[in-house]
Amino acid sequence: MPEGHKTHYLAREHTAWFAGQSVRVLSPQGRFQSDARKVSGKVFDRCEAVGKHLFYCFDGGRIVHVHLGRYGKYRDLESPPPRPVGAVRMRLIGRQRTMDLTGPSTCRVIDSVERDRVVSLLGPDPLAGGKKSHVWRAVQVSSKPIGALILDQRVVAGVGNIFRAELFFEIGMDPNRRGCDLAKSEFDLLWKHLVKMMKVGLKYGKIVTVTAKEAKSRLVDLEGNDRFRVYSKDDCPSCGHAIEVLNLASRKLYWCPACQSV
Ligand SMILES: [Zn+2]
């Protein structure tokens, strides 16, 4: 599932491709057809990301709300576009670009009231100026493990399973610790590294947590698991201890108990 860096990356890209244009909106698969008609031909203003949600804003106040979920994918094509391949839920056709969306968990037309309601259910988004103090307020009163809290979109928006594993390894923290047991200075450190990691992810359009020195390669060229330190790894890059898998908030958390003892 794309994490917050990816939605922000897509929002920038799609705004650059379609802003100011009258965009045709179709649903070759048919499931989004009646909603597509409500926005097709209108001038596209911008795409905004909040956490893992995307909002495509059109003149007149209508908004296409997309959540990619686990299977959602975009495909970039030239305009005029070729015949759709697969179950294309939404197709946006601009002057030079066409974009196909398949498999999203949400794709619907809403208004600004509903957009605000969706956003109100989310915690602060580190890449959208979300306030650290608001996240700390939720963390310091919770007896849940910090490793579960950080994945809860109501606490902080945009963090997914890969960022979570890499973040706790980076700061050497045991993800089982209760939120209420964290000192403010520990939370400050966690937040600082989370924001930094997400900004690097936004820069490259993919999560990269290793350094160029560790990777022995240019970061931009890294693909797959080579980009990570602990996520889906067998051995700890620092101490050589076997990476263990913890089930926390119903997702696998990769960690090194030897290095993450704080
Ligand atoms: Zn280790």
Short mmCIF file of C-alpha atoms and ligand atoms in Angstrom, two decimals:
data_model
loop_
_atom_site.label_atom_id
_atom_site.label_comp_id
_atom_site.label_asym_id
_atom_site.label_seq_id
_atom_site.Cartn_x
_atom_site.Cartn_y
_atom_site.Cartn_z
CA MET A 1 0.00 0.00 0.00
CA PRO A 2 1.47 3.41 -0.93
CA GLU A 3 2.48 5.43 2.11
CA GLY A 4 2.18 9.20 2.56
CA HIS A 5 5.31 10.13 0.60
CA LYS A 6 3.80 8.45 -2.46
CA THR A 7 0.43 10.20 -2.31
CA HIS A 8 2.18 13.57 -2.02
CA TYR A 9 4.46 12.65 -4.91
CA LEU A 10 1.47 11.66 -7.04
CA ALA A 11 -0.44 14.83 -6.08
CA ARG A 12 2.45 17.01 -7.30
CA GLU A 13 2.84 15.03 -10.49
CA HIS A 14 -0.86 14.97 -11.34
CA THR A 15 -1.26 18.68 -10.58
CA ALA A 16 1.66 19.42 -12.94
CA TRP A 17 0.11 17.28 -15.69
CA PHE A 18 -3.53 18.39 -15.54
CA ALA A 19 -3.91 21.74 -13.71
CA GLY A 20 -5.74 24.44 -15.67
CA GLN A 21 -6.96 22.00 -18.31
CA SER A 22 -10.45 20.85 -19.16
CA VAL A 23 -10.02 17.16 -18.32
CA ARG A 24 -12.13 14.32 -19.71
CA VAL A 25 -12.99 11.84 -16.98
CA LEU A 26 -14.12 8.36 -17.98
CA SER A 27 -14.65 5.00 -16.36
CA PRO A 28 -13.83 2.34 -18.97
CA GLN A 29 -14.67 -0.36 -16.42
CA GLY A 30 -18.03 1.30 -15.69
CA ARG A 31 -18.05 1.31 -11.88
CA PHE A 32 -17.24 5.02 -11.66
CA GLN A 33 -19.26 6.05 -14.73
CA SER A 34 -22.08 8.09 -13.19
CA ASP A 35 -19.65 9.98 -10.93
CA ALA A 36 -17.21 10.53 -13.82
CA ARG A 37 -19.94 12.38 -15.74
CA LYS A 38 -20.25 14.90 -12.88
CA VAL A 39 -16.69 16.17 -13.38
CA SER A 40 -15.81 15.31 -16.99
CA GLY A 41 -15.02 18.38 -19.09
CA LYS A 42 -14.57 20.64 -16.08
CA VAL A 43 -11.33 22.52 -15.48
CA PHE A 44 -9.02 20.62 -13.15
CA ASP A 45 -7.60 22.83 -10.43
CA ARG A 46 -5.23 20.66 -8.39
CA CYS A 47 -4.65 17.34 -6.70
CA GLU A 48 -4.16 17.44 -2.94
CA ALA A 49 -2.79 14.68 -0.69
CA VAL A 50 -3.66 14.21 2.96
CA GLY A 51 -2.19 11.08 4.50
CA LYS A 52 -2.99 8.22 2.13
CA HIS A 53 -5.95 10.06 0.56
CA LEU A 54 -5.93 11.98 -2.74
CA PHE A 55 -8.40 14.72 -3.65
CA TYR A 56 -8.74 15.84 -7.29
CA CYS A 57 -10.35 19.28 -7.16
CA PHE A 58 -12.34 20.55 -10.15
CA ASP A 59 -13.80 23.99 -10.83
CA GLY A 60 -17.33 24.13 -9.49
CA GLY A 61 -16.39 22.49 -6.18
CA ARG A 62 -16.60 18.84 -7.07
CA ILE A 63 -13.78 16.60 -5.90
CA VAL A 64 -12.74 13.08 -6.85
CA HIS A 65 -11.68 11.28 -3.66
CA VAL A 66 -9.23 8.41 -4.21
CA HIS A 67 -7.74 5.98 -1.71
CA LEU A 68 -5.48 3.44 -3.38
CA GLY A 69 -5.88 0.80 -0.69
CA ARG A 70 -3.80 -2.30 -1.13
CA TYR A 71 -4.26 -2.82 -4.86
CA GLY A 72 -4.76 0.62 -6.38
CA LYS A 73 -2.34 1.59 -9.16
CA TYR A 74 -1.85 4.41 -11.62
CA ARG A 75 -0.63 4.06 -15.17
CA ASP A 76 0.67 7.03 -17.15
CA LEU A 77 -0.04 7.17 -20.85
CA GLU A 78 0.22 9.60 -23.72
CA SER A 79 -2.77 11.52 -25.03
CA PRO A 80 -4.68 10.55 -27.07
CA PRO A 81 -4.65 7.29 -25.11
CA PRO A 82 -4.65 3.70 -26.35
CA ARG A 83 -7.48 1.29 -25.50
CA PRO A 84 -7.71 0.66 -21.75
CA VAL A 85 -5.97 -2.42 -20.38
CA GLY A 86 -7.56 -4.20 -17.41
CA ALA A 87 -10.32 -2.87 -15.16
CA VAL A 88 -9.69 0.88 -15.42
CA ARG A 89 -11.90 2.53 -12.78
CA MET A 90 -11.00 6.10 -13.73
CA ARG A 91 -9.28 7.55 -16.77
CA LEU A 92 -8.23 11.22 -16.83
CA ILE A 93 -7.46 12.58 -20.28
CA GLY A 94 -5.55 15.86 -20.47
CA ARG A 95 -3.89 17.64 -23.38
CA GLN A 96 -0.70 15.60 -23.35
CA ARG A 97 -1.18 13.00 -20.67
CA THR A 98 -3.66 10.32 -19.82
CA MET A 99 -3.78 8.60 -16.47
CA ASP A 100 -5.50 5.30 -15.73
CA LEU A 101 -6.43 4.21 -12.23
CA THR A 102 -7.09 0.54 -11.45
CA GLY A 103 -8.03 -1.24 -8.24
CA PRO A 104 -8.53 1.66 -5.77
CA SER A 105 -10.39 1.00 -2.53
CA THR A 106 -12.14 4.39 -2.92
CA CYS A 107 -12.91 6.39 -6.05
CA ARG A 108 -15.93 8.67 -5.78
CA VAL A 109 -17.09 12.25 -6.38
CA ILE A 110 -17.65 14.29 -3.23
CA ASP A 111 -18.01 17.93 -2.20
CA SER A 112 -15.83 20.04 0.10
CA VAL A 113 -17.98 19.23 3.16
CA GLU A 114 -17.35 15.52 2.70
CA ARG A 115 -13.66 16.17 1.96
CA ASP A 116 -13.38 18.05 5.26
CA ARG A 117 -15.15 15.19 7.08
CA VAL A 118 -12.66 12.64 5.68
CA VAL A 119 -9.71 14.85 6.68
CA SER A 120 -11.17 15.48 10.16
CA LEU A 121 -10.90 11.75 10.89
CA LEU A 122 -7.16 11.80 10.16
CA GLY A 123 -4.30 12.75 12.43
CA PRO A 124 -1.71 15.35 11.38
CA ASP A 125 0.14 14.61 8.14
CA PRO A 126 3.90 15.26 8.54
CA LEU A 127 4.17 16.20 4.85
CA ALA A 128 1.23 18.60 4.96
CA GLY A 129 2.42 20.73 7.86
CA GLY A 130 0.76 18.48 10.46
CA LYS A 131 1.50 19.61 13.97
CA LYS A 132 3.81 17.49 16.11
CA SER A 133 2.12 18.73 19.29
CA HIS A 134 -1.22 17.21 18.18
CA VAL A 135 0.38 13.81 17.63
CA TRP A 136 2.19 14.01 20.98
CA ARG A 137 -1.11 14.81 22.68
CA ALA A 138 -2.57 11.52 21.38
CA VAL A 139 0.59 9.49 22.11
CA GLN A 140 1.24 10.61 25.68
CA VAL A 141 -2.21 9.54 26.95
CA SER A 142 -2.30 6.14 25.24
CA SER A 143 -1.40 2.80 26.78
CA LYS A 144 -1.15 1.24 23.30
CA PRO A 145 2.29 0.32 21.93
CA ILE A 146 3.97 3.21 20.12
CA GLY A 147 4.46 0.82 17.18
CA ALA A 148 0.67 0.54 16.87
CA LEU A 149 -0.04 4.24 17.46
CA ILE A 150 2.27 5.38 14.67
CA LEU A 151 0.36 3.23 12.17
CA ASP A 152 -3.05 4.51 13.33
CA GLN A 153 -4.18 7.04 10.70
CA ARG A 154 -6.23 8.87 13.37
CA VAL A 155 -3.01 9.57 15.30
CA VAL A 156 -0.72 10.45 12.40
CA ALA A 157 -1.67 10.34 8.71
CA GLY A 158 0.43 8.74 6.01
CA VAL A 159 2.68 6.33 7.90
CA GLY A 160 2.58 2.77 6.59
CA ASN A 161 4.26 -0.47 7.47
CA ILE A 162 7.64 0.18 5.83
CA PHE A 163 8.17 3.62 7.35
CA ARG A 164 7.16 2.18 10.72
CA ALA A 165 9.77 -0.60 10.71
CA GLU A 166 12.53 1.66 9.38
CA LEU A 167 11.71 4.48 11.79
CA PHE A 168 11.96 2.38 14.97
CA PHE A 169 15.19 0.80 13.76
CA GLU A 170 16.67 4.20 12.92
CA ILE A 171 16.07 5.53 16.43
CA GLY A 172 16.80 2.20 18.17
CA MET A 173 13.44 2.15 19.90
CA ASP A 174 11.50 -0.90 21.05
CA PRO A 175 8.10 -0.52 19.27
CA ASN A 176 6.34 -2.41 22.11
CA ARG A 177 6.72 0.49 24.53
CA ARG A 178 3.50 2.16 25.57
CA GLY A 179 2.86 5.65 24.18
CA CYS A 180 2.37 7.02 27.70
CA ASP A 181 5.82 5.74 28.74
CA LEU A 182 7.69 7.81 26.14
CA ALA A 183 9.55 10.90 27.30
CA LYS A 184 8.87 14.06 25.29
CA SER A 185 12.50 14.07 24.13
CA GLU A 186 12.08 10.52 22.77
CA PHE A 187 8.94 11.49 20.90
CA ASP A 188 10.70 14.57 19.51
CA LEU A 189 13.46 12.34 18.14
CA LEU A 190 10.91 9.95 16.64
CA TRP A 191 9.05 12.80 14.93
CA LYS A 192 12.24 14.38 13.61
CA HIS A 193 13.30 11.14 11.93
CA LEU A 194 9.80 10.38 10.67
CA VAL A 195 9.56 13.76 8.92
CA LYS A 196 13.05 13.36 7.49
CA MET A 197 12.31 9.85 6.17
CA MET A 198 9.05 10.93 4.60
CA LYS A 199 10.71 13.93 2.92
CA VAL A 200 13.39 11.68 1.43
CA GLY A 201 10.59 9.37 0.24
CA LEU A 202 8.82 12.31 -1.38
CA LYS A 203 12.03 13.44 -3.08
CA TYR A 204 12.67 10.04 -4.68
CA GLY A 205 9.03 8.97 -5.05
CA LYS A 206 9.92 5.82 -3.10
CA ILE A 207 10.99 4.92 0.42
CA VAL A 208 14.78 4.96 0.80
CA THR A 209 16.22 4.59 4.29
CA VAL A 210 19.74 3.34 3.60
CA THR A 211 22.47 5.88 2.97
CA ALA A 212 24.44 5.98 -0.29
CA LYS A 213 27.45 4.67 1.64
CA GLU A 214 25.52 1.71 3.04
CA ALA A 215 23.97 0.95 -0.34
CA LYS A 216 27.22 1.42 -2.28
CA SER A 217 25.05 2.87 -5.01
CA ARG A 218 23.22 6.05 -5.97
CA LEU A 219 20.03 6.24 -3.93
CA VAL A 220 17.95 7.11 -6.98
CA ASP A 221 18.93 3.79 -8.60
CA LEU A 222 17.89 1.59 -5.66
CA GLU A 223 14.94 -0.73 -6.13
CA GLY A 224 13.09 -3.33 -4.04
CA ASN A 225 14.42 -4.30 -0.63
CA ASP A 226 17.85 -2.77 -1.30
CA ARG A 227 16.26 0.54 -0.24
CA PHE A 228 15.57 -0.62 3.34
CA ARG A 229 17.55 -1.52 6.45
CA VAL A 230 15.21 -3.93 8.25
CA TYR A 231 11.92 -4.19 6.39
CA SER A 232 11.62 -7.77 5.05
CA LYS A 233 15.31 -8.41 5.79
CA ASP A 234 16.86 -11.53 7.35
CA ASP A 235 19.79 -10.07 9.27
CA CYS A 236 20.38 -6.82 11.10
CA PRO A 237 22.73 -4.56 9.09
CA SER A 238 24.15 -3.22 12.33
CA CYS A 239 24.75 -6.22 14.64
CA GLY A 240 24.06 -9.26 12.47
CA HIS A 241 21.34 -10.54 14.81
CA ALA A 242 18.40 -12.20 13.01
CA ILE A 243 15.63 -9.73 12.22
CA GLU A 244 12.47 -10.75 14.04
CA VAL A 245 8.86 -10.27 13.03
CA LEU A 246 6.36 -8.90 15.48
CA ASN A 247 2.62 -8.76 14.84
CA LEU A 248 1.65 -5.26 15.87
CA ALA A 249 -1.62 -3.55 14.83
CA SER A 250 -2.36 -6.55 12.57
CA ARG A 251 0.71 -5.94 10.42
CA LYS A 252 4.16 -7.51 10.44
CA LEU A 253 6.78 -5.35 12.06
CA TYR A 254 10.40 -6.22 11.24
CA TRP A 255 12.82 -5.31 14.00
CA CYS A 256 16.11 -6.13 15.69
CA PRO A 257 15.51 -6.72 19.45
CA ALA A 258 19.26 -6.41 20.08
CA CYS A 259 19.59 -2.93 18.54
CA GLN A 260 16.11 -1.67 19.45
CA SER A 261 16.34 -1.81 23.21
CA VAL A 262 15.62 1.78 24.18
ZN ZN B 1 20.82 -5.29 15.37
#
